[in-house]
Coordinates of C-alpha atoms in Angstrom, one line a residue:
S1 CA 19.4 -8.7 -1.9
Q2 CA 20.9 -6.6 -0.4
A3 CA 18.5 -3.8 -1.5
K4 CA 15.1 -5.7 0.0
A5 CA 17.4 -6.1 3.2
R6 CA 17.7 -2.4 4.0
E7 CA 14.1 -2.5 2.9
T8 CA 13.2 -4.6 6.0
E9 CA 15.9 -3.1 8.4
E10 CA 15.1 -1.2 11.9
D11 CA 15.2 2.2 12.3
P12 CA 17.4 2.2 15.6
L13 CA 15.9 5.4 16.5
T14 CA 11.9 3.9 16.5
G15 CA 12.6 -0.2 16.1
K16 CA 10.1 -0.2 12.9
A17 CA 11.2 -0.7 9.7
P18 CA 11.0 2.4 7.6
R19 CA 8.6 2.9 4.6
R20 CA 10.4 3.7 1.9
V21 CA 8.0 5.4 -0.4
R22 CA 5.1 7.7 1.0
P23 CA 2.2 6.9 0.8
D24 CA 3.2 3.2 -0.2
F25 CA 1.6 3.3 -3.6
D26 CA 2.5 4.7 -7.0
S27 CA -0.3 4.0 -9.5
A28 CA 1.6 5.4 -12.9
A29 CA 4.6 2.5 -11.6
T30 CA 2.6 -0.3 -9.7
G31 CA -0.5 0.0 -10.6
K32 CA -1.5 -0.3 -6.9
T33 CA -4.4 2.1 -6.3
G34 CA -4.6 4.9 -3.9
T35 CA -6.4 8.6 -3.4
Y36 CA -5.0 11.2 -5.3
I37 CA -7.0 14.7 -5.0
V38 CA -6.0 17.9 -5.9
A39 CA -7.8 21.0 -4.7
A40 CA -9.9 23.2 -6.8
A41 CA -9.7 26.5 -8.1
G42 CA -10.3 29.0 -4.6
H43 CA -11.2 26.3 -2.6
R44 CA -8.8 23.8 -0.2
I45 CA -9.4 20.4 -0.2
F46 CA -10.3 19.9 3.6
N47 CA -12.4 22.1 5.7
T48 CA -13.4 20.2 8.9
T49 CA -14.8 21.3 12.7
A50 CA -15.0 17.7 13.5
S51 CA -11.6 15.0 14.5
T52 CA -10.6 13.9 11.7
T53 CA -8.3 11.1 10.3
L54 CA -6.4 10.9 6.5
K55 CA -4.9 7.9 5.6
D56 CA -3.0 6.6 2.1
M57 CA -3.2 9.7 0.0
V58 CA -1.8 12.9 -2.2
L59 CA -3.4 16.2 -1.2
D60 CA -2.2 18.5 -3.9
G61 CA -3.4 22.3 -3.6
S62 CA -1.0 23.5 -5.9
A63 CA -3.6 24.4 -8.4
T64 CA -5.0 27.4 -6.3
A65 CA -4.1 29.6 -3.4
I66 CA -6.3 29.7 -0.1
D67 CA -7.1 33.9 1.1
G68 CA -7.0 32.7 5.5
N69 CA -5.4 29.8 6.9
G70 CA -4.9 26.2 5.5
G71 CA -4.1 26.2 1.7
V72 CA -5.1 22.3 1.7
I73 CA -6.7 21.0 5.1
F74 CA -8.2 24.0 7.7
S75 CA -8.9 21.4 11.0
G76 CA -10.8 23.2 14.0
A77 CA -10.5 19.6 16.1
S78 CA -7.5 17.8 16.4
L79 CA -5.9 15.6 12.8
T80 CA -4.0 11.9 12.4
L81 CA -2.0 12.2 9.0
D82 CA -1.1 8.5 8.5
N83 CA 1.0 7.0 5.1
V84 CA 0.2 11.1 3.3
I85 CA 2.0 13.9 1.3
V86 CA 0.4 17.0 1.1
R87 CA 2.3 19.5 -1.3
G88 CA 1.6 22.8 -3.0
G89 CA -0.5 24.3 -0.6
S90 CA -0.3 28.4 -0.4
V91 CA -2.2 30.9 2.0
T92 CA -2.3 34.5 0.8
G93 CA -3.7 37.5 3.1
S94 CA -3.6 40.5 4.4
T95 CA -4.0 41.0 8.4
V96 CA -1.9 39.1 11.4
S97 CA -4.8 36.5 11.7
A98 CA -4.9 35.2 7.9
G99 CA -2.2 34.0 5.4
N100 CA -1.2 31.4 8.0
G101 CA 0.1 27.4 7.3
G102 CA -0.1 26.7 3.7
A103 CA -0.6 22.9 4.1
V104 CA -1.7 22.9 7.3
Y105 CA -4.0 25.1 10.0
L106 CA -4.9 24.0 13.4
G107 CA -7.7 25.6 15.0
G108 CA -9.5 25.7 18.6
S109 CA -8.6 25.4 21.6
A110 CA -7.3 22.3 22.6
T111 CA -6.2 20.3 19.5
G112 CA -3.7 18.4 18.6
L113 CA -1.6 16.5 15.4
T114 CA -0.5 13.4 15.1
F115 CA 1.3 12.9 11.9
T116 CA 3.3 9.3 10.6
D117 CA 4.9 8.8 7.6
V118 CA 4.1 12.2 6.0
T119 CA 5.6 14.6 3.5
L120 CA 4.5 18.3 3.8
E121 CA 6.3 19.7 0.8
G122 CA 6.8 23.1 -1.3
N123 CA 4.0 24.4 0.6
T124 CA 3.6 28.6 0.9
A125 CA 1.9 31.3 3.8
S126 CA 2.4 34.7 3.1
N127 CA 2.4 35.5 6.6
K128 CA 4.0 32.8 9.1
G129 CA 4.3 28.3 9.1
G130 CA 4.7 28.1 5.3
A131 CA 3.6 24.3 6.0
V132 CA 2.1 24.2 9.7
A133 CA 0.4 27.1 11.7
M134 CA -2.1 26.6 14.2
L135 CA -4.3 29.3 16.8
C136 CA -2.2 31.3 18.8
K137 CA -4.7 32.8 21.2
S138 CA -8.8 31.6 21.7
D139 CA -11.5 34.0 23.1
L140 CA -12.7 31.9 25.5
E141 CA -9.2 30.4 26.7
P142 CA -5.9 32.6 27.4
Y143 CA -4.0 30.9 25.1
A144 CA -5.1 27.0 22.7
G145 CA -2.6 24.4 24.1
H146 CA -1.7 21.8 20.8
T147 CA 0.0 18.7 21.3
L148 CA 2.2 17.8 18.0
A149 CA 3.1 14.0 17.6
F150 CA 5.7 14.1 14.6
T151 CA 7.1 10.5 13.5
R152 CA 8.5 9.9 10.5
V153 CA 7.4 13.3 9.0
L154 CA 9.1 15.3 5.6
L155 CA 9.3 18.7 5.7
R156 CA 10.5 19.9 2.5
G157 CA 11.2 23.4 1.0
N158 CA 8.6 24.3 2.5
A159 CA 8.4 29.0 2.8
S160 CA 6.7 31.3 4.8
A161 CA 7.4 35.5 4.1
L162 CA 6.7 36.3 7.8
G163 CA 8.3 33.4 9.3
A164 CA 8.4 29.7 10.4
G165 CA 9.3 28.6 6.9
A166 CA 8.1 25.0 7.7
I167 CA 5.3 25.0 11.1
D168 CA 4.7 28.3 13.7
I169 CA 4.4 27.2 17.0
C170 CA 2.3 29.4 19.4
G171 CA 0.1 28.9 22.7
N172 CA 0.6 26.6 25.3
S173 CA 2.1 23.8 22.5
S174 CA 4.5 20.9 22.9
L175 CA 6.0 19.0 19.5
N176 CA 7.6 16.0 19.7
L177 CA 9.8 15.3 16.1
T178 CA 10.5 11.2 15.8
A179 CA 12.5 10.7 13.0
S180 CA 11.9 13.1 11.6
T181 CA 13.7 15.5 8.9
L182 CA 13.5 19.2 8.0
S183 CA 15.0 20.0 4.9
A184 CA 15.4 23.5 2.5
N185 CA 12.8 25.1 4.5
S186 CA 12.9 29.1 4.4
S187 CA 11.6 32.2 5.6
G188 CA 11.6 35.8 3.9
S189 CA 11.9 37.6 7.5
G190 CA 15.1 35.8 8.3
A191 CA 13.6 34.1 11.4
G192 CA 14.1 30.3 10.5
A193 CA 12.4 26.7 9.4
V194 CA 11.2 26.7 13.2
T195 CA 9.3 29.0 15.5
Y196 CA 7.9 28.5 19.2
V197 CA 6.1 31.6 20.1
Q198 CA 4.8 30.5 24.4
G199 CA 1.8 32.5 24.8
S200 CA 1.6 34.4 21.5
K201 CA -0.8 37.3 21.2
A202 CA -1.4 36.6 17.2

């Protein structure tokens, strides 16, 4: 059928057949199994200091708001997400070093994010980075260095109060976006969907 042909047609940007559903399971509709995790009240789902890979899951933070950074995931080392949805995360905080990264906060002085076939939607931050934020400056080195590689990532409907409705990028960082979409992200300060601050002191 034509629909089936479209599902297997290669994307001219990536040379790969795109996944039409992220993650590739829907228990209610198809009976396929997968991992669906809902955050407990007052707790994020993952808080790790080791390099971590998460695959084929939905992470739902809508039951709670975290006072600090990283509403669903706080990663003190490099983080890889493959075929993952992160939604409904929320962070609050009353200082400049809190309330960042509604879905994901990346700590550490030399860490990275590798996201492939990932959706980040409906996450909020009271400070910066409605979906993603990171450590800008460490005590041991002047500025943190991060490498971000996003392939077929959808950032939709994320919001922040003070800047970067989708991704707050700072320190000595690089971002590579491939075949990705930013849609309906907002910042109360008008600072835009994505903010890049080289050598931030925040």
